[in-house]
PDB file of N, CA and C in Angstrom:
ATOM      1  N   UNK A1238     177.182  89.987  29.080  1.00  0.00           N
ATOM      2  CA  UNK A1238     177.429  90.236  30.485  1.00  0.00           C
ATOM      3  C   UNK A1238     176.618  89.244  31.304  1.00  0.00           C
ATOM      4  N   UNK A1239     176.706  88.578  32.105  1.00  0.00           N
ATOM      5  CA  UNK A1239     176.380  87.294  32.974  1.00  0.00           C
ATOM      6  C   UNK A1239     176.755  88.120  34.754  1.00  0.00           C
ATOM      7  N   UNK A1240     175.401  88.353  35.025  1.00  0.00           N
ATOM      8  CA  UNK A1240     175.193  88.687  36.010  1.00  0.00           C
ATOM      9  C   UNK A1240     174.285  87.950  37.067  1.00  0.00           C
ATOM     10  N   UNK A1241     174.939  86.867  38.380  1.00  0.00           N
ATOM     11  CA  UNK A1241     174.378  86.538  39.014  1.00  0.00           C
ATOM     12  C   UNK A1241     173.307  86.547  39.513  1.00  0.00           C
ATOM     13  N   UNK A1242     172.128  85.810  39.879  1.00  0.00           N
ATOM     14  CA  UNK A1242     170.962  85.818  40.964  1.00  0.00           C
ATOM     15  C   UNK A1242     171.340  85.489  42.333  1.00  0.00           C
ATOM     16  N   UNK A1243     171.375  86.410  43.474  1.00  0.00           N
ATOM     17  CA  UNK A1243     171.576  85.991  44.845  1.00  0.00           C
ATOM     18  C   UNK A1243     170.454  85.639  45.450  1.00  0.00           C
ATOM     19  N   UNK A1244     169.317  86.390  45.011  1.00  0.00           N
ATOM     20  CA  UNK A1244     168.272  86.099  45.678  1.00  0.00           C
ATOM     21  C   UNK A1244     166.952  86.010  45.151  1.00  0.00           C
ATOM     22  N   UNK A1245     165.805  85.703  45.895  1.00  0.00           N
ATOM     23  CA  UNK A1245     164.300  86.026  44.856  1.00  0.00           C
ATOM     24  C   UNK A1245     163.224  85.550  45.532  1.00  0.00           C
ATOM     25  N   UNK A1246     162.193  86.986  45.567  1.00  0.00           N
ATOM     26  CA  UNK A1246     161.230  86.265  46.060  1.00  0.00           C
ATOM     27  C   UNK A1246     159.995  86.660  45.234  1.00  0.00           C
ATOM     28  N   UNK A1247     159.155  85.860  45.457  1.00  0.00           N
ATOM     29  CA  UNK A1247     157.790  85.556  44.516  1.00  0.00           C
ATOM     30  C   UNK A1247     156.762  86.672  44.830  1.00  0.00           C
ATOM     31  N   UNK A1248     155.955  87.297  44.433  1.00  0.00           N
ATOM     32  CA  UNK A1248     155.365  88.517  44.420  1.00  0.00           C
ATOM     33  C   UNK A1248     153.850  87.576  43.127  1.00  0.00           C
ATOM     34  N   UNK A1249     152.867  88.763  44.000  1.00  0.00           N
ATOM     35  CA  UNK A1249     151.605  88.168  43.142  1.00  0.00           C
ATOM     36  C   UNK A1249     151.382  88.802  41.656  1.00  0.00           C
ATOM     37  N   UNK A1250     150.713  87.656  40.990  1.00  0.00           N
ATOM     38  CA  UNK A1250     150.726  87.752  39.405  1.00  0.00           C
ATOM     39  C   UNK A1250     151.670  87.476  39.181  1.00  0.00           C
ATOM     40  N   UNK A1251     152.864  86.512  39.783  1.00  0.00           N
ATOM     41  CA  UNK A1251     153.677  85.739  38.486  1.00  0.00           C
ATOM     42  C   UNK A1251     154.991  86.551  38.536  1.00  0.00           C
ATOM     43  N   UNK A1252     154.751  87.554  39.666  1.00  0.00           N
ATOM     44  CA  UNK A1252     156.476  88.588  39.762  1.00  0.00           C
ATOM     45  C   UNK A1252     157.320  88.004  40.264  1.00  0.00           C
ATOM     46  N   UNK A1253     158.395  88.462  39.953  1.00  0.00           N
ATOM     47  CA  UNK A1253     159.602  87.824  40.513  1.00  0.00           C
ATOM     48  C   UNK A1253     160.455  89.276  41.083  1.00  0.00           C
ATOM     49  N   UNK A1254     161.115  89.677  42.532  1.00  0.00           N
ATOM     50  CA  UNK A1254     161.565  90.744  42.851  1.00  0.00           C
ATOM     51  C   UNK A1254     163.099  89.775  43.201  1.00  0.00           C
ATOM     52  N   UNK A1255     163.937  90.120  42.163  1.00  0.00           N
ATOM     53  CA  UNK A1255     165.445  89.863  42.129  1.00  0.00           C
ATOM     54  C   UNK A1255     166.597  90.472  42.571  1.00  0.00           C
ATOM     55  N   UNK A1256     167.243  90.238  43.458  1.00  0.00           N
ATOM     56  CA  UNK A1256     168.775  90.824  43.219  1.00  0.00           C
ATOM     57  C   UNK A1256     170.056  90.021  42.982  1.00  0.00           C
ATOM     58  N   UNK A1257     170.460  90.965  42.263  1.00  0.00           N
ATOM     59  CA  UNK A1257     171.528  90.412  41.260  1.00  0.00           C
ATOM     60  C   UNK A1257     172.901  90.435  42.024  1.00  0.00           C
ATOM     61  N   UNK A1258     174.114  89.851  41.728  1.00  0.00           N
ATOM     62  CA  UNK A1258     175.105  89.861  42.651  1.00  0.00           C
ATOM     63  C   UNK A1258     175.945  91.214  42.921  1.00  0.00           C
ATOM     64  N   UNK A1259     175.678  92.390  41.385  1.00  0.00           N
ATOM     65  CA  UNK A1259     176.175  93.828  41.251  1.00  0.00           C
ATOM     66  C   UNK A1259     175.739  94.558  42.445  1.00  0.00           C
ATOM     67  N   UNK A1260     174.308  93.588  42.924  1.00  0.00           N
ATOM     68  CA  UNK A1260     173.364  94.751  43.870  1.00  0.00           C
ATOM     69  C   UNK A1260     172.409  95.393  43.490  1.00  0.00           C
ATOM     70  N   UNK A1261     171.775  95.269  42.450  1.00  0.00           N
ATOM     71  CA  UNK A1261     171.010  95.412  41.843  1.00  0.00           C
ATOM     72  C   UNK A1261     169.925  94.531  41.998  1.00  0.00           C
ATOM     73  N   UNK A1262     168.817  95.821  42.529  1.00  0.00           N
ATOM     74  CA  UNK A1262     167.367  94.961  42.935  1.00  0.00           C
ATOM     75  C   UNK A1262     166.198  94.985  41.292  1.00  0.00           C
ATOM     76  N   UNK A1263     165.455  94.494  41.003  1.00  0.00           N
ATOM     77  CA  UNK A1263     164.935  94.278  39.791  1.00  0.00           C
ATOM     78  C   UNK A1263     163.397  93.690  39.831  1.00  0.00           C
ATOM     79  N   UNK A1264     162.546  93.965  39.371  1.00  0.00           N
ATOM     80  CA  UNK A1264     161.432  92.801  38.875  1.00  0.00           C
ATOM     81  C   UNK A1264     160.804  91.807  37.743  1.00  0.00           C
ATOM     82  N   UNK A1265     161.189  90.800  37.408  1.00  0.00           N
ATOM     83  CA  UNK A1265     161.040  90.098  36.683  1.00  0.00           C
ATOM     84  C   UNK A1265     159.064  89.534  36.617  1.00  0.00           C
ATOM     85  N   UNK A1266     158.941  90.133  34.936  1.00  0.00           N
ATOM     86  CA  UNK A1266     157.284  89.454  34.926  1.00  0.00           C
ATOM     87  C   UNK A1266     157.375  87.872  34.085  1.00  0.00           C
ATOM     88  N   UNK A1267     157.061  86.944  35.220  1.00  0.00           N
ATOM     89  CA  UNK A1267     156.999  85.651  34.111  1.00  0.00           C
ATOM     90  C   UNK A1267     155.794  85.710  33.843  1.00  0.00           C
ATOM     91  N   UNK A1268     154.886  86.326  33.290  1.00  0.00           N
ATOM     92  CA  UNK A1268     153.580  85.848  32.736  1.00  0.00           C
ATOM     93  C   UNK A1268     153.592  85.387  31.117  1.00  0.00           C
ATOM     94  N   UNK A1269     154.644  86.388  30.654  1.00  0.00           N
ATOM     95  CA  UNK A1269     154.716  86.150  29.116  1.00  0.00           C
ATOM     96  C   UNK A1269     155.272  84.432  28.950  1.00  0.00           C
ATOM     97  N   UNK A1270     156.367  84.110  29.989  1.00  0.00           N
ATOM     98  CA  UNK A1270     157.270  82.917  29.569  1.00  0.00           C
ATOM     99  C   UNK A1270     156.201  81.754  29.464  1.00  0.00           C
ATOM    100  N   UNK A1271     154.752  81.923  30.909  1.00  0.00           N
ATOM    101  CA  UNK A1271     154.227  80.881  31.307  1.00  0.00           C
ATOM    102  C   UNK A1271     153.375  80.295  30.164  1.00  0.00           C
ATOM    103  N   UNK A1272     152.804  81.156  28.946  1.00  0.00           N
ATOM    104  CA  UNK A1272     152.232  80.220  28.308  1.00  0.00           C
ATOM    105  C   UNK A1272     153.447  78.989  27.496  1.00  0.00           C
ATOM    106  N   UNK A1273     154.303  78.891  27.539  1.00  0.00           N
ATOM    107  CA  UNK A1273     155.085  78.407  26.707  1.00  0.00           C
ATOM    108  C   UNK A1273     155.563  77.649  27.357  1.00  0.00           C
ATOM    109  N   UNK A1274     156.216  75.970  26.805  1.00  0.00           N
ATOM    110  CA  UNK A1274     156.860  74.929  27.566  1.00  0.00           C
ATOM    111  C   UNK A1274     158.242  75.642  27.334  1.00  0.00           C
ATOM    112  N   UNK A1275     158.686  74.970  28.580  1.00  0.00           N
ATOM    113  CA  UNK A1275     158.625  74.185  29.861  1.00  0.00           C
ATOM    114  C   UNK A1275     158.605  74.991  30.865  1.00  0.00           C
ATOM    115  N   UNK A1276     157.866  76.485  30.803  1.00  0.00           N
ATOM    116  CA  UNK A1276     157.381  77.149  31.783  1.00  0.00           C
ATOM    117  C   UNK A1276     156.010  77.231  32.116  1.00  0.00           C
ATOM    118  N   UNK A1277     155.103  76.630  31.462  1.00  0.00           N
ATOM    119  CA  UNK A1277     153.594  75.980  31.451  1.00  0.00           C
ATOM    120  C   UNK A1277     153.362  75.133  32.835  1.00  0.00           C
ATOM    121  N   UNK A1278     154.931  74.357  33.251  1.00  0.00           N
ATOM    122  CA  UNK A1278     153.991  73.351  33.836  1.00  0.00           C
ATOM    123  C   UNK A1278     154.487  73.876  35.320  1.00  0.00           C
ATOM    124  N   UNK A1279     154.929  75.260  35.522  1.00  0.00           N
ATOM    125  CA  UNK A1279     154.879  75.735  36.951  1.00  0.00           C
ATOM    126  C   UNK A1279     153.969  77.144  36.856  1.00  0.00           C
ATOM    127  N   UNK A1280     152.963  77.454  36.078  1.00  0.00           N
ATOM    128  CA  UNK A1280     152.034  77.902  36.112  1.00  0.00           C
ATOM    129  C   UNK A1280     151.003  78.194  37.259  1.00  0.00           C
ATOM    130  N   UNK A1281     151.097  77.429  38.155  1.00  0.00           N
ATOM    131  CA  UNK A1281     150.587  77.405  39.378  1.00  0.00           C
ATOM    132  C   UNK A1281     151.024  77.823  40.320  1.00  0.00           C
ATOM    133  N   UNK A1282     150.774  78.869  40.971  1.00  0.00           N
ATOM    134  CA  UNK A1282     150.726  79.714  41.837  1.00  0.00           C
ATOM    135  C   UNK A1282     151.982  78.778  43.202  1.00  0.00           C
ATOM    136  N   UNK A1283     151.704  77.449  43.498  1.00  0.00           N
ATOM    137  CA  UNK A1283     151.872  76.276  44.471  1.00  0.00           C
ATOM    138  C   UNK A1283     153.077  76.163  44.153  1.00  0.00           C
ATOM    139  N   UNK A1284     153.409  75.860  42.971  1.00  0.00           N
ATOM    140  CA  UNK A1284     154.688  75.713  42.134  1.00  0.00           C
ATOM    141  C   UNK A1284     155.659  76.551  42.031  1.00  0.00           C
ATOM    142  N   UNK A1285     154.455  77.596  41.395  1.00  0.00           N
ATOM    143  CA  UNK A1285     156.251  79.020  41.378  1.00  0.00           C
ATOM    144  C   UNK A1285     156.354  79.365  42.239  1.00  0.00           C
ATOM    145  N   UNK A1286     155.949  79.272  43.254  1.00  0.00           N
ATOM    146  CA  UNK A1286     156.699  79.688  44.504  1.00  0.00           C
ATOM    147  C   UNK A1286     157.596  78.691  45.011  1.00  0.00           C
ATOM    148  N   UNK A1287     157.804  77.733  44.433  1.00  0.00           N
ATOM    149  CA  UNK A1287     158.854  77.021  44.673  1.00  0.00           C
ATOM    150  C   UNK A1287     159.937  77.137  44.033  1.00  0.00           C
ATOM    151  N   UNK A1288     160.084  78.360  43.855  1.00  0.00           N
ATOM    152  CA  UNK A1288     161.516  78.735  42.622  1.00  0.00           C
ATOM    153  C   UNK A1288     162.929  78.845  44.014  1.00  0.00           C
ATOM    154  N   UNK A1289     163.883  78.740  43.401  1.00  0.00           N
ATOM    155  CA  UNK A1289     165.336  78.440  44.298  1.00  0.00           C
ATOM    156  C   UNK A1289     166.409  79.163  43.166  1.00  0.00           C
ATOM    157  N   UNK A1290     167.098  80.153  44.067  1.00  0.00           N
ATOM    158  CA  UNK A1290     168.106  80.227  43.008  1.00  0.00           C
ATOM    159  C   UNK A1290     169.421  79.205  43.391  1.00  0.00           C
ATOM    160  N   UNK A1291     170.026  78.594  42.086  1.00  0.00           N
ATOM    161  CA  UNK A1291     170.948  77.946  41.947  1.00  0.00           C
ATOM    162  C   UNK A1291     171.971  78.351  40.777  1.00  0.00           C
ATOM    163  N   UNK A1292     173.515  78.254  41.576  1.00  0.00           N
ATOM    164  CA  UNK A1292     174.475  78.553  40.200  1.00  0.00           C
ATOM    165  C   UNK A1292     174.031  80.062  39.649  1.00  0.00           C
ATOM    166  N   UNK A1293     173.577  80.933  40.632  1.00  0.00           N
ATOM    167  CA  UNK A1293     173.143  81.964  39.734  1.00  0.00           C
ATOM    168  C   UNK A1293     172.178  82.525  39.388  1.00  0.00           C
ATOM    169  N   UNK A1294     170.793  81.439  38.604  1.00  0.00           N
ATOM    170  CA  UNK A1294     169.992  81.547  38.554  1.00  0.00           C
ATOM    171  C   UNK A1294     168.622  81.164  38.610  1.00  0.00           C
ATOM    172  N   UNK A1295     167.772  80.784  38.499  1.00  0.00           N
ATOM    173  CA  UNK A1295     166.264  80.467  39.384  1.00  0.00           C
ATOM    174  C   UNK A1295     166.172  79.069  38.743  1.00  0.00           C
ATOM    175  N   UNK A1296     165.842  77.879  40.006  1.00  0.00           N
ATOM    176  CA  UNK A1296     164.998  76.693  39.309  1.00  0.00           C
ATOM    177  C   UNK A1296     163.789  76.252  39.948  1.00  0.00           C
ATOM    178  N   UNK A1297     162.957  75.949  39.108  1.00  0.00           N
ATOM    179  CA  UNK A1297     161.622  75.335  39.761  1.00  0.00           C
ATOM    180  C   UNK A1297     161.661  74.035  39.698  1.00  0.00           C
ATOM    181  N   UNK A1298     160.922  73.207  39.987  1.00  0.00           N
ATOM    182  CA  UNK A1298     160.462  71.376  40.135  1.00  0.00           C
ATOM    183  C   UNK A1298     160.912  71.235  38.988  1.00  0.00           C
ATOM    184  N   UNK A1299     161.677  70.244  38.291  1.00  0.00           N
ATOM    185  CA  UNK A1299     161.412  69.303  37.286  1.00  0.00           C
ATOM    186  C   UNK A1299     162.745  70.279  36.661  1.00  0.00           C
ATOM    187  N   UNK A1300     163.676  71.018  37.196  1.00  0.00           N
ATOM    188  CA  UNK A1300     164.927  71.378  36.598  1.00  0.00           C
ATOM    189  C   UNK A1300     164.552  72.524  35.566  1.00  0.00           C
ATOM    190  N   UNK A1301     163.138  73.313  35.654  1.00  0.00           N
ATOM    191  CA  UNK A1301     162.840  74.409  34.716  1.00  0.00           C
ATOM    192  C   UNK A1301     163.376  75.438  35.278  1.00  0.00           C
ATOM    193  N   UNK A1302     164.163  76.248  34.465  1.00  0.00           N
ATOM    194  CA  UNK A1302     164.918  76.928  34.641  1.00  0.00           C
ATOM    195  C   UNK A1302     164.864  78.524  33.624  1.00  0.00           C
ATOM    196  N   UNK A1303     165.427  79.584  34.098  1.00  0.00           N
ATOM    197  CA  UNK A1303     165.542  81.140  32.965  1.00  0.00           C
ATOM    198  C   UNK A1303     166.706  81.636  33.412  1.00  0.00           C
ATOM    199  N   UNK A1304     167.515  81.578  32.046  1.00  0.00           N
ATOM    200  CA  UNK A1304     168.735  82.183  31.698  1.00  0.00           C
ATOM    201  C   UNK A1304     168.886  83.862  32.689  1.00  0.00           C
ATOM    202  N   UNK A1305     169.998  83.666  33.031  1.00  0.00           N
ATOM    203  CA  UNK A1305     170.198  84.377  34.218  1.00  0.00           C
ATOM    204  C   UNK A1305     170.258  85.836  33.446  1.00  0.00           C
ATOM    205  N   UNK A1306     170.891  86.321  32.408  1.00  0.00           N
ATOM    206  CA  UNK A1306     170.909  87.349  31.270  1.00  0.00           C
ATOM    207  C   UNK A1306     169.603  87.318  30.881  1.00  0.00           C
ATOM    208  N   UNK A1307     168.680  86.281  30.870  1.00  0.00           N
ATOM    209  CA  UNK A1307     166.807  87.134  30.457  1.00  0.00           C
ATOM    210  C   UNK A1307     166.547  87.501  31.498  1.00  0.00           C
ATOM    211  N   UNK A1308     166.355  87.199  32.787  1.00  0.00           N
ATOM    212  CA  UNK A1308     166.364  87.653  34.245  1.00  0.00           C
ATOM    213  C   UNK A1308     166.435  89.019  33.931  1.00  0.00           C
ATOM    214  N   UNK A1309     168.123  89.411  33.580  1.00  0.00           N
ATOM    215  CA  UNK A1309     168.299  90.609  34.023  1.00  0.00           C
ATOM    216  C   UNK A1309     167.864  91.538  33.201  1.00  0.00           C
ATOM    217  N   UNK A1310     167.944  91.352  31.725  1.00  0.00           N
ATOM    218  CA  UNK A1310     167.865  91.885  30.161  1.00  0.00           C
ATOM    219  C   UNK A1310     166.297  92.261  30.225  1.00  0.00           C
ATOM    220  N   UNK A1311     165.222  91.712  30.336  1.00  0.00           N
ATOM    221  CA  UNK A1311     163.801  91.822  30.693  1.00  0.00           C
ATOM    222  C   UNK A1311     162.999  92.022  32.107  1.00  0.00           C
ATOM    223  N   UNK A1312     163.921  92.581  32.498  1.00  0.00           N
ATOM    224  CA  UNK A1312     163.600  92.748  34.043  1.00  0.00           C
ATOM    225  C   UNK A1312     163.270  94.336  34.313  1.00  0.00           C
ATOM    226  N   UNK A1313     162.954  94.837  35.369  1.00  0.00           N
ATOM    227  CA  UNK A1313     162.864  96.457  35.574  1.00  0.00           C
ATOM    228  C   UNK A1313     163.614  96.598  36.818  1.00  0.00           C
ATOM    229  N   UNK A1314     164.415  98.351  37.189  1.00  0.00           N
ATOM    230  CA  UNK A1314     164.539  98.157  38.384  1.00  0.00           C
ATOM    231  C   UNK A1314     163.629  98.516  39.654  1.00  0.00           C
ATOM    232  N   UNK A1315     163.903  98.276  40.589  1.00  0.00           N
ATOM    233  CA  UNK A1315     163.299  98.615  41.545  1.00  0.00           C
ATOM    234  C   UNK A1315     163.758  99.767  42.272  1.00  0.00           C
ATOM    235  N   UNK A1316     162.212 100.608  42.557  1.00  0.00           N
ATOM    236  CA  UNK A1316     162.778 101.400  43.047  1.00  0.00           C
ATOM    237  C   UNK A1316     162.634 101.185  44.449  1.00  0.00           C
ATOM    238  N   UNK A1317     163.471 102.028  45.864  1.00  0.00           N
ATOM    239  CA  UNK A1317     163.531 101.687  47.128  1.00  0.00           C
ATOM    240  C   UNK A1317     162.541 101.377  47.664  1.00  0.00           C
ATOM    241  N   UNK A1318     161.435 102.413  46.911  1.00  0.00           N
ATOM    242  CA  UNK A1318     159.736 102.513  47.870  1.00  0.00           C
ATOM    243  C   UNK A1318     159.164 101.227  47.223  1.00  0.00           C
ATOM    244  N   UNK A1319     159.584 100.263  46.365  1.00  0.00           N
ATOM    245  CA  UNK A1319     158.334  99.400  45.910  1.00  0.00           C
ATOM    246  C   UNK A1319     159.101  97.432  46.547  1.00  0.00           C
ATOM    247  N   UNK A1320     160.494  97.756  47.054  1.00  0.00           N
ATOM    248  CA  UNK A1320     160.778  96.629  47.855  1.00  0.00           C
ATOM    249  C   UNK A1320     160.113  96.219  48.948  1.00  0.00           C
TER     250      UNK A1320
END
């Protein structure tokens, strides 16, 4: 199932608060991805907040990118009170 990213914004410690194109709001933790290339080198606070969604799903500097299905597949939802 391939479910869009419409939107996303950056949240502290590395969160990501997503909604998906179903409507579905979500939180994504990149802390696990960041030790690992080629998510290492937006590790910086300066950086990931420079994430953009494109085509769907999120890119940072240098074309690093997460499969729009790990987004959603490893993600939690949100509930109303924590948007």
């Amino acid at each position: 199932m391939l479910i869009d990213v419409i939107a996303v914004q950056t949240r502290p410690e590395f969160q990501l608060d997503l909604e998906f194109k179903n409507g579905e709001r979500r939180r994504f933790d990149m802390r696990p991805l960041l030790a690992m290339k080629p998510w290492n080198r937006i590790a910086l606070p300066a950086v990931f907040e420079r994430v953009r969604v494109d085509y769907g799903t999120l890119v940072w500097p240098g074309e690093i990118d997460v499969a729009p299905e790990t987004l959603y597949d490893d993600s939690v939802p949100l509930s109303p009170s924590l948007s």
